[in-house]
GROMACS .gro file of C-alpha atoms in nm:
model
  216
    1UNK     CA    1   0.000   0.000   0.000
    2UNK     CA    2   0.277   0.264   0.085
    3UNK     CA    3   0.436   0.148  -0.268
    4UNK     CA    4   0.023   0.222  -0.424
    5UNK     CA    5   0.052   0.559  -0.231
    6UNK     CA    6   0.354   0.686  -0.346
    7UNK     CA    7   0.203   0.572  -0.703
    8UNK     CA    8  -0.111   0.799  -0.676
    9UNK     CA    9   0.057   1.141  -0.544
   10UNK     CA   10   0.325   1.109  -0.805
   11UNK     CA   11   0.042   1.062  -1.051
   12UNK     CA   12  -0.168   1.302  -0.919
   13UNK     CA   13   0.119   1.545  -0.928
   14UNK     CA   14   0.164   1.433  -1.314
   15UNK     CA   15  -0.107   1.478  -1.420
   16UNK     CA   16  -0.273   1.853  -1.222
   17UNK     CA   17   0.049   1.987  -1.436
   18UNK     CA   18  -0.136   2.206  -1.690
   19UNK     CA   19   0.053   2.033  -2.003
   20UNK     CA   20  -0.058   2.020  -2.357
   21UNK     CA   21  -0.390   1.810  -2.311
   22UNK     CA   22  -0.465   2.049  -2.079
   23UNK     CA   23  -0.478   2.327  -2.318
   24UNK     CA   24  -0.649   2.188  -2.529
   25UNK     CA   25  -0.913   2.080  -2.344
   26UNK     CA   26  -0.984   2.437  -2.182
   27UNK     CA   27  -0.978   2.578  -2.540
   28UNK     CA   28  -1.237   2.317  -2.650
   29UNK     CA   29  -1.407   2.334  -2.346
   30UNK     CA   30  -1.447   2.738  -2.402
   31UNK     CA   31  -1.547   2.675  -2.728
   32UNK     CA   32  -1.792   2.360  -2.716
   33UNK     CA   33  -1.874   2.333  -2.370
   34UNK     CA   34  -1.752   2.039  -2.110
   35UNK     CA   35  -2.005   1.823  -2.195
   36UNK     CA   36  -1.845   1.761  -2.581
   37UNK     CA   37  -1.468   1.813  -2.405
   38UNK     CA   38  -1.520   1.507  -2.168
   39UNK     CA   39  -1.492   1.313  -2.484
   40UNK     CA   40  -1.135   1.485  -2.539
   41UNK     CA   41  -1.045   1.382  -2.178
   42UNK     CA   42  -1.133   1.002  -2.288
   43UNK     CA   43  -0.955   1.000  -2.599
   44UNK     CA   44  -0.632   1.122  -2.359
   45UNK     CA   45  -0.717   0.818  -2.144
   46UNK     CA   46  -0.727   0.581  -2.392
   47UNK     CA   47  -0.435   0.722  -2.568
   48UNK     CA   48  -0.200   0.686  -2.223
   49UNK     CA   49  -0.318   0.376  -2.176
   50UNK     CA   50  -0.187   0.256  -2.483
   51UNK     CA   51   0.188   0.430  -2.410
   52UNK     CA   52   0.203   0.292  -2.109
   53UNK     CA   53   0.107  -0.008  -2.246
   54UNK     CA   54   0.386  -0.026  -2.423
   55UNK     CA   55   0.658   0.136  -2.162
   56UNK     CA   56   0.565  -0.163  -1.887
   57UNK     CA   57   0.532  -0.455  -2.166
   58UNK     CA   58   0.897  -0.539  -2.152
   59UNK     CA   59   0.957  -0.440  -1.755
   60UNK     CA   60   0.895  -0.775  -1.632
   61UNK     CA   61   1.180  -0.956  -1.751
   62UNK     CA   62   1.388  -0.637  -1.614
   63UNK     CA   63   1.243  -0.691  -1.288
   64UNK     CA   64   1.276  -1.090  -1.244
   65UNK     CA   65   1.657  -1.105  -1.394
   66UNK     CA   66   1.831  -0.822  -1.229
   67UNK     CA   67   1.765  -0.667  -0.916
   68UNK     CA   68   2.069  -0.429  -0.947
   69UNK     CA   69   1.884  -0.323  -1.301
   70UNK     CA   70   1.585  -0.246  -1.109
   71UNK     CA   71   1.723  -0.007  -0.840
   72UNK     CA   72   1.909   0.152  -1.135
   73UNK     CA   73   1.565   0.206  -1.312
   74UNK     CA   74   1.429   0.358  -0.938
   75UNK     CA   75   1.713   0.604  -0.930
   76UNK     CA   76   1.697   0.732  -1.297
   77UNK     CA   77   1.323   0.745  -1.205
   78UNK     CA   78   1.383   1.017  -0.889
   79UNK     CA   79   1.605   1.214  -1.101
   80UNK     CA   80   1.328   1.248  -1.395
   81UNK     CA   81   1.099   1.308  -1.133
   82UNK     CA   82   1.297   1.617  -0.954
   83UNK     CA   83   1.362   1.713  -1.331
   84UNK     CA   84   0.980   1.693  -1.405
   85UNK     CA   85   0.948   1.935  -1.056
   86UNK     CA   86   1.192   2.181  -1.181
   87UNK     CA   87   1.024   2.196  -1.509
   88UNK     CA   88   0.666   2.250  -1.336
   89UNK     CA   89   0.856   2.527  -1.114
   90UNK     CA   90   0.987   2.714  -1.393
   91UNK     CA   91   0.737   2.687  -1.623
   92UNK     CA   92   0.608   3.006  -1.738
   93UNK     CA   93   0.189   3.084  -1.652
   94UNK     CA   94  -0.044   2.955  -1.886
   95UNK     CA   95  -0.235   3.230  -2.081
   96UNK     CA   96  -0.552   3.008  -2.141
   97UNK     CA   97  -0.775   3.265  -2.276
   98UNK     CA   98  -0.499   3.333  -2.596
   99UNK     CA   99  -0.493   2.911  -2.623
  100UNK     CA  100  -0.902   2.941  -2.644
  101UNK     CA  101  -0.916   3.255  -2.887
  102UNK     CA  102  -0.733   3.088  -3.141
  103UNK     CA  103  -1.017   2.914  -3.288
  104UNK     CA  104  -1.298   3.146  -3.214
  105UNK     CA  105  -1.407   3.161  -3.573
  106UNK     CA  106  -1.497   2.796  -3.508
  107UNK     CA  107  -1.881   2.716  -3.439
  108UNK     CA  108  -1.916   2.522  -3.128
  109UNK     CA  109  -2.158   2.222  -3.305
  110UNK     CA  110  -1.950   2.176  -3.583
  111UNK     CA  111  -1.685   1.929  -3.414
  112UNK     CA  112  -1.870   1.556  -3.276
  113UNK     CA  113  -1.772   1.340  -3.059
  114UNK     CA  114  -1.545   1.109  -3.287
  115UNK     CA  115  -1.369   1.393  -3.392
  116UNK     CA  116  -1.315   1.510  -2.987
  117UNK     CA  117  -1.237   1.151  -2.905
  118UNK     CA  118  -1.007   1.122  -3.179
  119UNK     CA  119  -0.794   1.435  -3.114
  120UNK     CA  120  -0.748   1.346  -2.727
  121UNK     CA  121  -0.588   0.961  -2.870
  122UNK     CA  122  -0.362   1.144  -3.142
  123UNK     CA  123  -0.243   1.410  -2.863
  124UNK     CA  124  -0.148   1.157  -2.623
  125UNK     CA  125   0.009   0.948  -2.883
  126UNK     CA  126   0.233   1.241  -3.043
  127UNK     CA  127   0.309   1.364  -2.616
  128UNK     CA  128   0.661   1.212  -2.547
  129UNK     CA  129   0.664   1.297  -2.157
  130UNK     CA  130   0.409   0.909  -2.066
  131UNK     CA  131   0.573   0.678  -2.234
  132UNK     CA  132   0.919   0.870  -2.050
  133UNK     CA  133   0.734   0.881  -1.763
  134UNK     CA  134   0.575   0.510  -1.834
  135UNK     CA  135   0.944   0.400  -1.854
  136UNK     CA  136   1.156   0.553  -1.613
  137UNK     CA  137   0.922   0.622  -1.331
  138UNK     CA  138   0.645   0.364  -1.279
  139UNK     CA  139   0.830   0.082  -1.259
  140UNK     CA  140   0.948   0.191  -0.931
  141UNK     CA  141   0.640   0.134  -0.783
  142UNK     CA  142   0.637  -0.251  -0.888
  143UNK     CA  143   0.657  -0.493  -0.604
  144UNK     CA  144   0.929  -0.769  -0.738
  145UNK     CA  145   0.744  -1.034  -0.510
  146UNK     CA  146   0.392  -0.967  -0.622
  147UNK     CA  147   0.272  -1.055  -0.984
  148UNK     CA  148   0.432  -0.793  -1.213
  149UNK     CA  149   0.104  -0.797  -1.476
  150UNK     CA  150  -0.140  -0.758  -1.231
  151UNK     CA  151  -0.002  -0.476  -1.072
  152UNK     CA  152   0.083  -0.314  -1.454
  153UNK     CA  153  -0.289  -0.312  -1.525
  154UNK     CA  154  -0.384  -0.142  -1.193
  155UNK     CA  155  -0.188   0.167  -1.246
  156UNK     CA  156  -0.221   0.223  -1.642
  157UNK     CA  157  -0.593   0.177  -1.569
  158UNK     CA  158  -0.570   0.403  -1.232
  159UNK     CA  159  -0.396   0.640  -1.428
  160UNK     CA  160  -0.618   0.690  -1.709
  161UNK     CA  161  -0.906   0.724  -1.505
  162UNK     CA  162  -0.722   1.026  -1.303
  163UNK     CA  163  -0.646   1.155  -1.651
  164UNK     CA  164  -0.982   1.163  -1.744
  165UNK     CA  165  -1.121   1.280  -1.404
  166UNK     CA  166  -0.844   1.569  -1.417
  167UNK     CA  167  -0.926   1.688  -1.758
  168UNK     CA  168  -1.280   1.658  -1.717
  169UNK     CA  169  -1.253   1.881  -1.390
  170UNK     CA  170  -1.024   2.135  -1.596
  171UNK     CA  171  -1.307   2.125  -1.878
  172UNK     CA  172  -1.608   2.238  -1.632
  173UNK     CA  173  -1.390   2.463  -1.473
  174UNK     CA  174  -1.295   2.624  -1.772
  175UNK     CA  175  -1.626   2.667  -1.870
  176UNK     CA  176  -1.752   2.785  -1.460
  177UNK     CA  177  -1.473   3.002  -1.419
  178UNK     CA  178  -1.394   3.186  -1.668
  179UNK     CA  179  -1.207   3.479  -1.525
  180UNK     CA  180  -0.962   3.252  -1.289
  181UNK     CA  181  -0.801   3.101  -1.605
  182UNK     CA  182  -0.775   3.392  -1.823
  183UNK     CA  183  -0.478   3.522  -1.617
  184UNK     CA  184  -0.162   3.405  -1.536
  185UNK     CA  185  -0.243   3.364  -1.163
  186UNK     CA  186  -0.433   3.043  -1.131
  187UNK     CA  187  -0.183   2.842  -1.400
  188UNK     CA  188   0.092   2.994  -1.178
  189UNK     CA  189   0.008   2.825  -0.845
  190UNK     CA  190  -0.034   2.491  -0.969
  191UNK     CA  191   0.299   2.489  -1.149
  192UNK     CA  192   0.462   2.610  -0.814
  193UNK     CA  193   0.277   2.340  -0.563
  194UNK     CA  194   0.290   2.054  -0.854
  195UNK     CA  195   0.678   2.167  -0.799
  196UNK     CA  196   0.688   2.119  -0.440
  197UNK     CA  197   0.529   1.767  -0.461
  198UNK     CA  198   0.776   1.638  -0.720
  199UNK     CA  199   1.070   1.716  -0.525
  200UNK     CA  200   0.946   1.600  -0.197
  201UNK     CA  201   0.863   1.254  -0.447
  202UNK     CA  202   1.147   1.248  -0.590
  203UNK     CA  203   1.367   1.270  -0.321
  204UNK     CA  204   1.214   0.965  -0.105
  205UNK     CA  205   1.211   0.777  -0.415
  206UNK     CA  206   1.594   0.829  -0.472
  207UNK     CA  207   1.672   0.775  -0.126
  208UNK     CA  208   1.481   0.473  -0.125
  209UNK     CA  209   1.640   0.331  -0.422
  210UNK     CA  210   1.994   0.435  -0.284
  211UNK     CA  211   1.896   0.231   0.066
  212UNK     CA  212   1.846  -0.046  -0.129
  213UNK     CA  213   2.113  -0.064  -0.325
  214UNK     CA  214   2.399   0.030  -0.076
  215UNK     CA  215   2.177  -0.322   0.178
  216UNK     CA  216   2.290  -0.564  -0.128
   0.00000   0.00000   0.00000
């Protein structure tokens, strides 16, 4: 459970980063509404899924044949997670309301919900930062002595439904709230605090990983 735990606030602190998908889904969601957006936010999910399908396919024989491997994987994994915290901490405020006027001109009925859906799986898909974080960082929450599918399938499908939740959440916000994410401050404060939990992650992580490898 503390290995599950340290799984869902380094998710959670993944994923309330205002990235790409993100953007996109405010814009749409300022243009269409939440209710056609949540479709975006599913395409995103299914999308991840997939790249982290991939990243954790070939883990298993990693994890079963060298142990040494494996804390080498955990400490690459803090230091992408600290670098993932200094990104969020200097990354500059997001000026939504420029992302949403870009396609103004658009009407809101004229994109459906295959087209939504579709956009959120080719985002995902062309987003190199899960399958880097598929890679490098959950593996470290594997437990060698428990069965290494089972406990694959739990986070990609934990993850994508926080992905979806999270977008969803930004989408009716987006459309509630209006003035909070047309400035700088709002997208400023989560970059700062998603900051703050990445190093405090990373940095129990590495130390972890170095404790185990200094008792072989």
């Amino acid at each position: 459970m503390s290995l599950f735990t340290l799984f869902l606030i380094t998710s959670l602190a993944n994923i309330l980063s205002p990235g790409m998908g993100v953007i996109f889904a405010i814009s749409l969601s300022l243009q269409q509404g939440w209710h056609r957006t949540i479709f975006f936010g599913l395409g995103q999910a299914i999308g991840i899924s997939l790249l982290f399908t991939l990243a954790l396919s070939g883990m298993g024989l990693i994890l079963a044949s060298s142990p040494a491997l494996f804390a080498a994987i955990k400490v690459c994994g803090a230091f992408v997670v600290i670098y993932l915290g200094f990104k969020s901490w200097r990354k500059p405020p997001i000026h939504f309301a420029q992302q949403a006027g870009a396609g103004d001109e658009a009407h809101p009925g004229s994109m459906d919900i295959v087209s939504n859906l579709t956009k959120g799986i080719v985002i995902s898909l062309c987003n190199p930062q899960p399958i880097i974080f598929g890679i490098s960082v959950l593996p470290q929450f594997i437990d060698p002595a428990k069965p290494y599918v089972a406990q694959s399938v739990v986070m990609i499908v934990v993850y994508a439904v926080l992905v979806f939740i999270n977008l969803g959440m930004y989408s009716i916000l987006a459309e509630k709230a209006r003035r909070f994410f047309t400035g700088p401050r709002g997208s400023l404060m989560i970059n700062k605090a998603t900051a703050v939990v990445f190093f405090l992650i990373g940095l129990i992580v590495l130390v972890s990983a170095l404790w185990d490898i200094v008792s072989r």
